[in-house]
Structures are given as structure tokens and as C-alpha cells.
Coordinates of C-alpha atoms in Angstrom, one line a residue:
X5 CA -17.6 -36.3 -19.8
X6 CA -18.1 -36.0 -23.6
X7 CA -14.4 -36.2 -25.2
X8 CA -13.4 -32.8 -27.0
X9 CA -10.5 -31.8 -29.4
X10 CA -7.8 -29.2 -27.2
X11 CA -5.2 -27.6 -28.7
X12 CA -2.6 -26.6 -25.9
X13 CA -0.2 -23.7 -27.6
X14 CA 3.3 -24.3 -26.5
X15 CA 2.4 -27.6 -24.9
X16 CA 6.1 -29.1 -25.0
X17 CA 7.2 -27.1 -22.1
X18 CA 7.2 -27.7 -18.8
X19 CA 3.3 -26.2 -17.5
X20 CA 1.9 -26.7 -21.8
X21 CA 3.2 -30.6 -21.1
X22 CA 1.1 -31.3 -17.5
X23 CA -1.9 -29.6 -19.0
X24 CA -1.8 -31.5 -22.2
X25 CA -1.6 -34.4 -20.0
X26 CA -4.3 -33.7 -17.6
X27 CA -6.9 -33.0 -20.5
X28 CA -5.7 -36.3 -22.1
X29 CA -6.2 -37.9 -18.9
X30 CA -9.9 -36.4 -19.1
X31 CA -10.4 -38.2 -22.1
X32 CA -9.8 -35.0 -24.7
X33 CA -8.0 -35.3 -28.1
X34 CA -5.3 -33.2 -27.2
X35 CA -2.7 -31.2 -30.0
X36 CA 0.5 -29.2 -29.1
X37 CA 2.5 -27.0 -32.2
X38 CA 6.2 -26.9 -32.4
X39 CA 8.5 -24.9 -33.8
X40 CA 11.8 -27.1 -33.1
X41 CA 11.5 -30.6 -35.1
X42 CA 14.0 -32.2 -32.9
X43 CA 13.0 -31.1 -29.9
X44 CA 9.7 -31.9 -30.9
X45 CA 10.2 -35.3 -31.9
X46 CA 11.9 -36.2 -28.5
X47 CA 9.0 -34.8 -26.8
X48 CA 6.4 -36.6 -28.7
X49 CA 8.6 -39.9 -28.2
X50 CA 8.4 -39.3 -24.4
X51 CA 4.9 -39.1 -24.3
X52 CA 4.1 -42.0 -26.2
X53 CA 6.1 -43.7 -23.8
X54 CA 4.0 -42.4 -21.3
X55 CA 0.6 -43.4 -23.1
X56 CA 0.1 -39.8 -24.3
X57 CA -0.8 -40.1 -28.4
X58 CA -0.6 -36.2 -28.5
X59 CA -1.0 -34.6 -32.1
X60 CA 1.9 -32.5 -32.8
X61 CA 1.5 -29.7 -35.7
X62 CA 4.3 -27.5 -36.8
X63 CA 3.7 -24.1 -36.9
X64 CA 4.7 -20.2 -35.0
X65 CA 1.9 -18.8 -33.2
X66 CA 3.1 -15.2 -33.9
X67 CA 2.6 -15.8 -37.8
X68 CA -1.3 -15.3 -38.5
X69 CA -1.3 -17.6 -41.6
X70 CA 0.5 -20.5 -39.2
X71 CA -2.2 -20.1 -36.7
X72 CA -4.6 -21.2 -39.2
X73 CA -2.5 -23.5 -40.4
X74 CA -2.3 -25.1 -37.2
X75 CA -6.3 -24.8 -36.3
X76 CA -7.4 -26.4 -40.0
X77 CA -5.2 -29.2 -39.8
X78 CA -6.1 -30.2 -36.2
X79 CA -9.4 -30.0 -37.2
X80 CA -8.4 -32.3 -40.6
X81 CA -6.9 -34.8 -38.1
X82 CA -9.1 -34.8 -35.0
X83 CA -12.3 -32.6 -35.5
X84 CA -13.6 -29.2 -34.5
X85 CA -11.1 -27.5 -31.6
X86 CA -13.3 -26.8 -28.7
X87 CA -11.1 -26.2 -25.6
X88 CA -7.9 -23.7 -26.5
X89 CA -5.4 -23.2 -23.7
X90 CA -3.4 -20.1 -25.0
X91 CA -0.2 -21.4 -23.2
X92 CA 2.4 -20.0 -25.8
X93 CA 5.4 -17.6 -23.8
X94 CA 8.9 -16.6 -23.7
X95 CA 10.8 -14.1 -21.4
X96 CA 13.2 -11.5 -23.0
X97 CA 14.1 -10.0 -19.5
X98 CA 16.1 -6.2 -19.1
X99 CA 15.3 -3.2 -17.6
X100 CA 13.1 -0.9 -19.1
X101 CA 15.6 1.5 -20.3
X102 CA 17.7 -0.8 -21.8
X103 CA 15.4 -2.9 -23.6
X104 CA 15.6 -3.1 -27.4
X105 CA 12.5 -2.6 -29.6
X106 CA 13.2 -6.5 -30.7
X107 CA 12.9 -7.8 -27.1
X108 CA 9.5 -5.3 -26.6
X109 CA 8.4 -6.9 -30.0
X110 CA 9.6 -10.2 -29.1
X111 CA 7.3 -10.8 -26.0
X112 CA 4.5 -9.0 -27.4
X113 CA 3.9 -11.1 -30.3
X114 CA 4.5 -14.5 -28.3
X115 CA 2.6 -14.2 -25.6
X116 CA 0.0 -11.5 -26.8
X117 CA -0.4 -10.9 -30.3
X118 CA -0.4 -14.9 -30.3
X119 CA -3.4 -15.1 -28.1
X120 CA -5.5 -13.2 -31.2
X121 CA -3.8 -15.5 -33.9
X122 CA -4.7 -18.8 -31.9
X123 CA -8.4 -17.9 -31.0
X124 CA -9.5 -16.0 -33.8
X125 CA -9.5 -19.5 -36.6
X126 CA -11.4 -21.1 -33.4
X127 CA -13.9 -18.8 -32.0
X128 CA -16.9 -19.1 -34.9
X129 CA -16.9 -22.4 -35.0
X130 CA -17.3 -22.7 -30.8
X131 CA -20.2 -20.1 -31.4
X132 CA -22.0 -21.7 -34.5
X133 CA -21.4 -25.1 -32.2
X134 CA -22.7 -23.3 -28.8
X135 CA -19.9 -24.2 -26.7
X136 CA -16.2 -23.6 -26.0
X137 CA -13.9 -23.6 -23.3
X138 CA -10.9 -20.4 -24.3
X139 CA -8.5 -20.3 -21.1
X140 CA -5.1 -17.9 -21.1
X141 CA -2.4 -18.6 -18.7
X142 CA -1.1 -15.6 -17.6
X143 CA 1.3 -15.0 -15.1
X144 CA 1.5 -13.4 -11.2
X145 CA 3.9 -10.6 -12.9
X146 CA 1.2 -9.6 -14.8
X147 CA -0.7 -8.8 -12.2
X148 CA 2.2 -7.3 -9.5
X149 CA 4.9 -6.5 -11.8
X150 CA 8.1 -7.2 -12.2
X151 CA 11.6 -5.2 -12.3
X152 CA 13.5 -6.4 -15.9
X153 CA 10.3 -7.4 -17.4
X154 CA 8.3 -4.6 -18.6
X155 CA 7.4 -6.4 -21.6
X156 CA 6.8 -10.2 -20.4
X157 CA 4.2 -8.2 -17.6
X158 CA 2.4 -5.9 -20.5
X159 CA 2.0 -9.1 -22.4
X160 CA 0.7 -11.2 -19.1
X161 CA -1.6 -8.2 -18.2
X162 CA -3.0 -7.8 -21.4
X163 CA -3.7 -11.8 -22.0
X164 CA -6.5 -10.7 -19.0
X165 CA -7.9 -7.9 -21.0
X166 CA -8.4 -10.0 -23.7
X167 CA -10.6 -12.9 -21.7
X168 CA -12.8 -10.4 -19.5
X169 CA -13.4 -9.0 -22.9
X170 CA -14.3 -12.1 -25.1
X171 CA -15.9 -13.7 -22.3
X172 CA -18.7 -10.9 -22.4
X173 CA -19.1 -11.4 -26.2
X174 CA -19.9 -14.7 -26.0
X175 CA -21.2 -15.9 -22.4
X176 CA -24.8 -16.1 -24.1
X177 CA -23.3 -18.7 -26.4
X178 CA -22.2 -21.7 -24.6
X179 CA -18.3 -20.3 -24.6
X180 CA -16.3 -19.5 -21.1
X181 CA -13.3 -17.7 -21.0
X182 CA -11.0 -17.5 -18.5
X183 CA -7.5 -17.0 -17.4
X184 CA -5.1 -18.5 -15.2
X185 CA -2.2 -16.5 -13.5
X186 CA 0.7 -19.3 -12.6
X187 CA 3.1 -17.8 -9.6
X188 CA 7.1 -19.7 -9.6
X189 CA 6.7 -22.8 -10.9
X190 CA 9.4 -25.3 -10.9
X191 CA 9.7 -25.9 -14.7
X192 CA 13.5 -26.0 -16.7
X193 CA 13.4 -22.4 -16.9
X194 CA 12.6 -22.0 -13.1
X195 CA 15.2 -24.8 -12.6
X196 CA 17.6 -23.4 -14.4
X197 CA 17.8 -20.1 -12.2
X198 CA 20.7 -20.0 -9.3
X199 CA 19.7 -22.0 -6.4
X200 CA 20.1 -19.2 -3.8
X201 CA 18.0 -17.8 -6.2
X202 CA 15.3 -19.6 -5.7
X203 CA 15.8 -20.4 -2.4
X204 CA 15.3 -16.4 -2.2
X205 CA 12.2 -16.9 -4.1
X206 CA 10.5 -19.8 -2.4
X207 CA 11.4 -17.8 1.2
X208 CA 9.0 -15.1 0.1
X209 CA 6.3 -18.0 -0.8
X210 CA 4.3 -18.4 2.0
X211 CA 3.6 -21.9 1.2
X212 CA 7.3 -22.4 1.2
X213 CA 7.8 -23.6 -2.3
X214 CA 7.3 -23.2 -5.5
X215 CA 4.4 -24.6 -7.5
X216 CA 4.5 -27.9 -9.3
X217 CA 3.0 -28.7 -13.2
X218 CA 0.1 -30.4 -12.4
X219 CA -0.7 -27.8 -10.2
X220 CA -1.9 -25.9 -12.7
X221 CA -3.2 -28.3 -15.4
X222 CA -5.5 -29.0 -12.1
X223 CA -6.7 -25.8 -12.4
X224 CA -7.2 -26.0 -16.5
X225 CA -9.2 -28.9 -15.9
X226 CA -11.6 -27.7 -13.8
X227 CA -12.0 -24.6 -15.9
X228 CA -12.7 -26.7 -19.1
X229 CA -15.3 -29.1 -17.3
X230 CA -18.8 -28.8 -18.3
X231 CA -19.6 -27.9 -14.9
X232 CA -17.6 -24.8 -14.8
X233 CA -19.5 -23.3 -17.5
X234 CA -20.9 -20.3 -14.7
X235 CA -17.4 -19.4 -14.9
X236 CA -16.2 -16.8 -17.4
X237 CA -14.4 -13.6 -17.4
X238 CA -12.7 -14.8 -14.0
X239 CA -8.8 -14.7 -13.3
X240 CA -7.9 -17.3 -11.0
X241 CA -4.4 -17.2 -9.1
X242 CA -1.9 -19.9 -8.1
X243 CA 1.4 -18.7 -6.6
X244 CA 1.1 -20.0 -3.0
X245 CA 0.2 -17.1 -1.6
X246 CA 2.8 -15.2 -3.2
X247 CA 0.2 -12.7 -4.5
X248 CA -3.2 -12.4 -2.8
X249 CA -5.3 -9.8 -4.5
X250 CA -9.7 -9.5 -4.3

């Protein structure tokens, strides 16, 4: 496989870190922004530790001008960014009627608007280049719902939108886009939840459990390989079960 430049967006959490892995694994140049310097730095010390030399570059992906930032030194450090995994999310869960403009706003920018900052520096030089791999990962309440999270399943939903879009505009040129909808996952955040909780959660999984990392970086892997390149405009699901759509 010919070695590419990815940039993973929010690769130090839990699904961002197995993915950056796996494409590393692959033989990719792989880069991760931050926002936190500390927690940053401990990351990046772990996975050196692990025989990961990932390229960490500071920068918010809900701020335009740090996108570019972000692309135009990557592409300083390691060359031109052909894979993009538009990982980047947060939760700001309520109900619906008592959600604050600022949570709305929150979400929105994080794991939308952030999915235009990212791919806009990247996509002209994947189509001058004739090739690209542009994969969002999404989320199973985008596509069922969720009660508290009106804004965290817009955001998912629209992440979709955007691919099924983009991937017409550019399937002539060498570039696939894609998405991939993660079910419960058993990162910190999932982790963190009350055990009955989950247990609750996991009961309705008809697998049994929830999903692991890897899990999905197995699934961004075989979406960025040259020989998926049929494969554009497709969402593809991984929740167990939990979620079974056409």
C-alpha cells in the first residue's frame, strides 16, 4: 500500500486514538490537533511509548483560520493530507426545551460546522492530485435519535448530508467519501456513565456489549484502502445490532 499523510481530527480520544493507530499501523503518516497542551503532551508520550510517532498540531477545529492552520503545517511537516477522518465531537446533553442557545451552538460548531473547516483547506489539493479518502464518523443517534440530545443528533445527521453530498462532487476525481455511524462504544466517556447504566445499555445490544476502539478504526481502514475506492456516498453502521436500518 502506498503510504499517505492522515489527519485524524480529535485523535486523542478514545475512537480518534485506535484510528490514528490503525492507519499508522497501515503505514500512513498520521497527525491529530489538540486543544489541551497537557493533555496533549501525555498523549503523545503514550504513544511514543507504543511506537506511534504521531504529529500533534495545536489548533480548534470550530475556528476557520485554525483549520488552515492545522492543514498548512501538516502539510509543512509531512506532505499533502490525503485521508481526513472528521472525528472531532463533544456532547452538551438536555432536553430540548431546556437547552441553551450555547449548548445548540456548542455541538453544532464541533461536530458540524467543524466538518466544513477541516475538509475545505484539503479538498482541492485531493482533486488537483486525483485521489482522496474524506470519511465522517457519525453516530447511531444521528440516525435513530436520541431523547436529551437534539443538538449532538442534528450535528450526527447532518455530518451524513454532507458526505452523500461531496461524494457526488467528486467521485469522477479519484476522492471517496463516506461516513461511519459508531453505536456505544466503550471509550472514557462511555466508561464514565453509571454501570447499571450501561449494563441497561448493553441489555438492548443484541450482541450483548458495547463496541470496542479498534472496532471502528477497522472499519476506517477498510474505507481508506485503495481498494475501497467503489465506495462513496455510503453510511456504514456499527452498533451491534443496536440499530439495523436498509
Amino acid at each position: 500500500m502506498t503510504s499517505r499523510v492522515a489527519l485524524v481530527t480529535g485523535g486523542t480520544g478514545g475512537i480518534g486514538t485506535a484510528i490514528c493507530k490503525k492507519l499508522a499501523d497501515m503505514g500512513h503518516k498520521v497527525a491529530t490537533n489538540y486543544r489541551n497542551e497537557e493533555k496533549a503532551q501525555a498523549w503523545k508520550t503514550q504513544m511514543q511509548a507504543d511506537g506511534y510517532p504521531i504529529t500533534l498540531v495545536k489548533g480548534d477545529v470550530t475556528s476557520p483560520e485554525d483549520a488552515e492552520t492545522i492543514v498548512r503545517t501538516i502539510e509543512q511537516q509531512l506532505g499533502p493530507v490525503d485521508i481526513l477522518i472528521n472525528n472531532a465531537g463533544i456532547t452538551r446533553d438536555t432536553t430540548f426545551h431546556r437547552m441553551t442557545s450555547q449548548q445548540w451552538g456548542e455541538v453544532v460548531n464541533t461536530n458540524l460546522n467543524s466538518v466544513f473547516n477541516m475538509t475545505r483547506p484539503v479538498i482541492e489539493g485531493m482533486r488537483e492530485r486525483k485521489w482522496g479518502r474524506i470519511i465522517q464518523i457519525s453516530s447511531i443517534n444521528g440516525l435513530k435519535g436520541q431523547y436529551g440530545q437534539a443538538n449532538y443528533a442534528a450535528a450526527k445527521a447532518g455530518m451524513h448530508g454532507f458526505t452523500i453530498s461531496l461524494a457526488r462532487e467528486n467521485a469522477k476525481l479519484g476522492i471517496t467519501v463516506n461516513t461511519v455511524s459508531p453505536g456505544y462504544v466503550a471509550t472514557d466517556m462511555v466508561m464514565a456513565v453509571p454501570e447499571e447504566v450501561r449494563a441497561k445499555i448493553a441489555a438492548d445490544i443484541p450482541t450483548g456489549r458495547l463496541g470496542k476502539p479498534e472496532e471502528i478504526a477497522y472499519a476506517v481502514a477498510f474505507l481508506v484502502d485503495d481498494q475501497a475506492a467503489w465506495i462513496t456516498g455510503s453510511n456504514l453502521d456499527i452498533n451491534g445490532g443496536h440499530h439495523m436500518g436498509w
